[in-house]
Short mmCIF file of C-alpha atoms and ligand atoms in Angstrom, two decimals:
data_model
loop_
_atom_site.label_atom_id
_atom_site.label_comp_id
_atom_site.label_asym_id
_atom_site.label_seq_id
_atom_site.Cartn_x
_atom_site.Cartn_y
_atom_site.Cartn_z
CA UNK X 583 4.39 -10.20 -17.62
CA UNK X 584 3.54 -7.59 -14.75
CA UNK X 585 6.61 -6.05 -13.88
CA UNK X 586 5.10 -2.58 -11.97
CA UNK X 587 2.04 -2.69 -9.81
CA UNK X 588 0.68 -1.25 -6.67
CA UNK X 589 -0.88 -3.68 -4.49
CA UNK X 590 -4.56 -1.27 -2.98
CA UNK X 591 -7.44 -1.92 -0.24
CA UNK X 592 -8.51 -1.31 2.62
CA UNK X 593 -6.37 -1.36 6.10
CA UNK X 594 -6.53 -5.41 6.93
CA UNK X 595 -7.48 -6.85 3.77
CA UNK X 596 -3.86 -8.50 3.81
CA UNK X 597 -1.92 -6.46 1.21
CA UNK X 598 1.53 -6.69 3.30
CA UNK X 599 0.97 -10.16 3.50
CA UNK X 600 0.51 -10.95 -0.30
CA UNK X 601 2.45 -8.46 -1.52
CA UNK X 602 5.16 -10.65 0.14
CA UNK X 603 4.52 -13.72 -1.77
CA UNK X 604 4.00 -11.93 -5.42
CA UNK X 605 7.40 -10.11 -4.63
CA UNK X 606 8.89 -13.65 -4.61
CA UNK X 607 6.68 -15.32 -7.34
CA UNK X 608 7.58 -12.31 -9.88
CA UNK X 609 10.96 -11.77 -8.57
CA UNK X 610 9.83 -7.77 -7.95
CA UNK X 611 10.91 -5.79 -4.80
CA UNK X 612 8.20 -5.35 -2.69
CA UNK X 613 8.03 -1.55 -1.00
CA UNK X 614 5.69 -0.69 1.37
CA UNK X 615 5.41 3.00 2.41
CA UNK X 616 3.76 1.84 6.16
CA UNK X 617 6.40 -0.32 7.01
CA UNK X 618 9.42 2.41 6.00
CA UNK X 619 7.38 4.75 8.15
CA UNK X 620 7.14 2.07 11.11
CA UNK X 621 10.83 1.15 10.74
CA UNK X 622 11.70 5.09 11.18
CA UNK X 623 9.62 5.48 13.93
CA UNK X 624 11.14 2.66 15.85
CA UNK X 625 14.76 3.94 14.53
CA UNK X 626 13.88 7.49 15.44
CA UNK X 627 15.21 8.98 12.34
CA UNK X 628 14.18 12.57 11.50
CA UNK X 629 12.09 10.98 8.84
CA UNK X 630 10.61 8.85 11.69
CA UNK X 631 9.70 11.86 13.95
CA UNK X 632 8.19 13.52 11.41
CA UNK X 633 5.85 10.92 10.37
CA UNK X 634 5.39 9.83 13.82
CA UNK X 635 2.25 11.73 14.81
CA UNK X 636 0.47 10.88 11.67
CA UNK X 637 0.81 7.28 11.38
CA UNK X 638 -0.24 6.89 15.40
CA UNK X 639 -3.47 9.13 14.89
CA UNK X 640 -3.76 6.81 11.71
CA UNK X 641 -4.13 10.08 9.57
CA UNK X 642 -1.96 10.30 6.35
CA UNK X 643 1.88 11.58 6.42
CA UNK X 644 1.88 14.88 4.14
CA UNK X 645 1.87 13.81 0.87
CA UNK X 646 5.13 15.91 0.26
CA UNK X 647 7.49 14.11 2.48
CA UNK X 648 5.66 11.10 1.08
CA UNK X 649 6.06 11.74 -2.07
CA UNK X 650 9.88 12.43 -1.84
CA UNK X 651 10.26 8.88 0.35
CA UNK X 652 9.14 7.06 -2.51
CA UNK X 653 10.76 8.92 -5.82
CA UNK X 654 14.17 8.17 -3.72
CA UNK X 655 13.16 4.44 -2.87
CA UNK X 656 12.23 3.72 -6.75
CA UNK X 657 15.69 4.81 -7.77
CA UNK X 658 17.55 2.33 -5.72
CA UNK X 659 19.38 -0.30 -8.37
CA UNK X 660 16.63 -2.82 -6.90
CA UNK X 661 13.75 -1.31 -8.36
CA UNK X 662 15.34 -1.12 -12.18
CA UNK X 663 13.68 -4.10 -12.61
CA UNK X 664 10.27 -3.89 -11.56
CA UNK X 665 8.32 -3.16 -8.01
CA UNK X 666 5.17 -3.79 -6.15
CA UNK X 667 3.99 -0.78 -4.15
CA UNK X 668 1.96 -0.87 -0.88
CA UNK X 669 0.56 1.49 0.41
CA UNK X 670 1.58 3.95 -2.36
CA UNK X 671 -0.15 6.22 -3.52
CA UNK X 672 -3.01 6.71 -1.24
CA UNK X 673 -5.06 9.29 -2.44
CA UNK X 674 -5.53 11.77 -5.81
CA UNK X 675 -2.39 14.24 -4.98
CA UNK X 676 -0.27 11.17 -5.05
CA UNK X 677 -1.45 9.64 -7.70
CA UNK X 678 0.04 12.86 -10.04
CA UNK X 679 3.30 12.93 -8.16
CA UNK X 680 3.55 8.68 -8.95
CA UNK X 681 2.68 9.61 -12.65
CA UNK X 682 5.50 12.23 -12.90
CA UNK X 683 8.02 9.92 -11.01
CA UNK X 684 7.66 6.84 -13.16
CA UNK X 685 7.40 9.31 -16.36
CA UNK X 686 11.06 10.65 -14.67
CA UNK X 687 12.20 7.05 -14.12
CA UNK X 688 10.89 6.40 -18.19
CA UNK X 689 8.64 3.56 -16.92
CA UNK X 690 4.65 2.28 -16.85
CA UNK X 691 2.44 1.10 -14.36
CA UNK X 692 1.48 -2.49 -15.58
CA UNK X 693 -1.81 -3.19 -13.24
CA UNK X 694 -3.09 -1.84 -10.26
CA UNK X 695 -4.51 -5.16 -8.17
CA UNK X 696 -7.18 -4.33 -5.15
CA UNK X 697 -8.26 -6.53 -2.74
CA UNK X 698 -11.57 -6.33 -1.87
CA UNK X 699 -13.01 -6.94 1.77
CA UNK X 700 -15.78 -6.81 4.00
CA UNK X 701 -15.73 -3.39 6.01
CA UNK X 702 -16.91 -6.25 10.05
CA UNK X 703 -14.40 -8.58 8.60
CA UNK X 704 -11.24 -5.80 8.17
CA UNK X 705 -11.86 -4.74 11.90
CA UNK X 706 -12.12 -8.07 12.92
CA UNK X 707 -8.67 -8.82 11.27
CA UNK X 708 -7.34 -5.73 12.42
CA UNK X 709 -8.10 -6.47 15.89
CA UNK X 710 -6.55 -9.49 15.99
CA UNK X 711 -3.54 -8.12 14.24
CA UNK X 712 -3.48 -5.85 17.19
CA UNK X 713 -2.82 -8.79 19.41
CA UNK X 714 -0.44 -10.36 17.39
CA UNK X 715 2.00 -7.58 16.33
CA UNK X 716 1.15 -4.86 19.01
CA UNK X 717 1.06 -2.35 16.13
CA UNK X 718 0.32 1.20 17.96
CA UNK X 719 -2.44 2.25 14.99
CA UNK X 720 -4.24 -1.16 15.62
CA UNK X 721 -6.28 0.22 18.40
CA UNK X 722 -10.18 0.17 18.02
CA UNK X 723 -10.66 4.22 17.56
CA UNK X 724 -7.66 3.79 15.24
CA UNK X 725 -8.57 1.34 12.85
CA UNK X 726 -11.89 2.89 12.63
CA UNK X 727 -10.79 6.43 11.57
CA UNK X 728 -8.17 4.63 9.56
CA UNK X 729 -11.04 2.99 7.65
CA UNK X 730 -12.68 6.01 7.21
CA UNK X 731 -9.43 7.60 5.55
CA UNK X 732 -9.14 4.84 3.03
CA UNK X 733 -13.33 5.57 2.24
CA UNK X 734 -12.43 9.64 1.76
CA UNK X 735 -9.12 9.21 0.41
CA UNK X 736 -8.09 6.29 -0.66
CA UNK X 737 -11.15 5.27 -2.74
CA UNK X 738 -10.79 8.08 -5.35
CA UNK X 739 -7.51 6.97 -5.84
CA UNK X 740 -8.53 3.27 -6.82
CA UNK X 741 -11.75 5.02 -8.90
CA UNK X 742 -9.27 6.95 -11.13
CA UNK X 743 -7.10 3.78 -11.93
CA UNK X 744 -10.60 2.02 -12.86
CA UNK X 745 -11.18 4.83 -15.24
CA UNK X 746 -7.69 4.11 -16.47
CA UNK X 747 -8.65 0.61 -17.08
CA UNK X 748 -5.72 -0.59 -14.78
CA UNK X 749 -7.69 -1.89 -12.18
CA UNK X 750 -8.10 -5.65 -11.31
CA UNK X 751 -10.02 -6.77 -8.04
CA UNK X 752 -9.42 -10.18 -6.00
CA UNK X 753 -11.56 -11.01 -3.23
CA UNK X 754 -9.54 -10.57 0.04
CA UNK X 755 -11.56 -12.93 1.75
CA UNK X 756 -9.87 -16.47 2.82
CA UNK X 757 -6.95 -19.06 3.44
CA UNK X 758 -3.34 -16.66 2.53
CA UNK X 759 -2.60 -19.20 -0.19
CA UNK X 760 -6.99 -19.27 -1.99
CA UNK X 761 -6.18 -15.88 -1.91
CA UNK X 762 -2.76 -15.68 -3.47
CA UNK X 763 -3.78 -18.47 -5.75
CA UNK X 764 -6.80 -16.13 -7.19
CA UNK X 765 -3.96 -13.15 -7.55
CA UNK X 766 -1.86 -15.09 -9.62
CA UNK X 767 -4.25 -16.19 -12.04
CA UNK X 768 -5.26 -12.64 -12.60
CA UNK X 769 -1.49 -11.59 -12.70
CA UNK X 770 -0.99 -14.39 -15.15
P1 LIG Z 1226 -0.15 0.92 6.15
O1 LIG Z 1226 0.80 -0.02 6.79
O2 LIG Z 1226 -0.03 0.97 4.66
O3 LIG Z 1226 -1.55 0.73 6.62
O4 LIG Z 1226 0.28 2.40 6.63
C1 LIG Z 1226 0.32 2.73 8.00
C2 LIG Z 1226 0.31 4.24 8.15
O5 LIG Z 1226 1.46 4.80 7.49
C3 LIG Z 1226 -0.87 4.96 7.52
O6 LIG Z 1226 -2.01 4.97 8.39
C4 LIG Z 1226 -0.30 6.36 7.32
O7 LIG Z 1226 -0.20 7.06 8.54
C5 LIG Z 1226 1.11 6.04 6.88
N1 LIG Z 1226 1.21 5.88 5.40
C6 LIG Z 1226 1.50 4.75 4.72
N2 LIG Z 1226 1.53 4.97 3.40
C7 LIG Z 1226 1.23 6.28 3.23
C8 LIG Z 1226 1.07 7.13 2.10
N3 LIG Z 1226 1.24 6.68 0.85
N4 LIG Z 1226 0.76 8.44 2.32
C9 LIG Z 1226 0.61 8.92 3.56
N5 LIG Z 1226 0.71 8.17 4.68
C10 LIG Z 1226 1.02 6.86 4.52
#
């Protein structure tokens, strides 16, 4: 049974969104690096302002403070259990700080799930997300330079758990429930 996994793809392919409904099918705490970072912001914590410029240009926080956020998050009592990470990690420096934290905590990654999507379709999505939520990194120039970030950055990151043979890909693409139906099978 998959007790740790990162949840990976592109901005818009609906991670936050299924990584809501696995939390509750598995009984996992989901933790999502974007949304601690959005609830900071809005909070104005130090941790906040300091990630603040980053997230708005849709660039990545430094991977040190990032780093840090999560190796404190994963030793909370509700992660002894199992998590699902979003977001986390997002390119090759993180992926050797996440190896030495879980080799700290004494625990393995069990799969690393991407969903796959259309690059028209994310901005599409994204755009009407921007509606919808009136998140301040949803604007056109945004999204596109965040999608660019995920192609230089993020990619390597999902190539190097392929190589691990970790990787398992769902097609992002339809109803919230097709698509959480595929996960599950491949979870299963
Ligand atoms: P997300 O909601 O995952 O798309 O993240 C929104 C924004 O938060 C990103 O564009 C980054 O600015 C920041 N962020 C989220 N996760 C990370 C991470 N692992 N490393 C650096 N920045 C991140």
């Amino acid at each position: 049974m998959t007790r740790r996994m990162l949840i990976v793809g592109p901005p818009g392919a609906g991670k936050g969104t299924q990584s809501k409904k696995i939390s509750e099918e598995l009984g996992i705490v989901a933790i999502s690096t974007g949304d601690i970072f959005r609830e900071n912001i809005k909070g104005g914590t130090p941790l906040g302002q300091e990630a603040q410029k980053y997230v708005e240009a849709g660039n990545l926080v430094p991977d040190s403070l990032t780093n840090r956020l999560i190796e404190d998050r994963l030793s909370w009592d509700d992660a002894e259990n199992g998590f699902l990470l979003d977001g986390y990690p997002r390119n090759l420096t993180q992926v050797e700080a996440f190896d030495e934290i879980i080799a700290r905590l004494g625990v393995e990654l069990d799969v690393v799930l991407e969903l796959t999507a259309e690059k028209e379709e994310l901005v599409s999505r994204l755009a009407k997300r921007a509606q919808q939520e009136g998140r301040s990194d949803d604007t056109e120039d945004v999204i596109r330079h965040r999608l660019e970030v995920f192609e230089s950055e993020t990619s390597p990151m999902i190539a190097e758990y392929s190589t691990r043979g970790l990787l398992k890909q769902v097609d992002g693409l339809g109803a919230v429930d097709e698509v959480n139906a595929r996960i599950m099978k491949e979870l299963r």
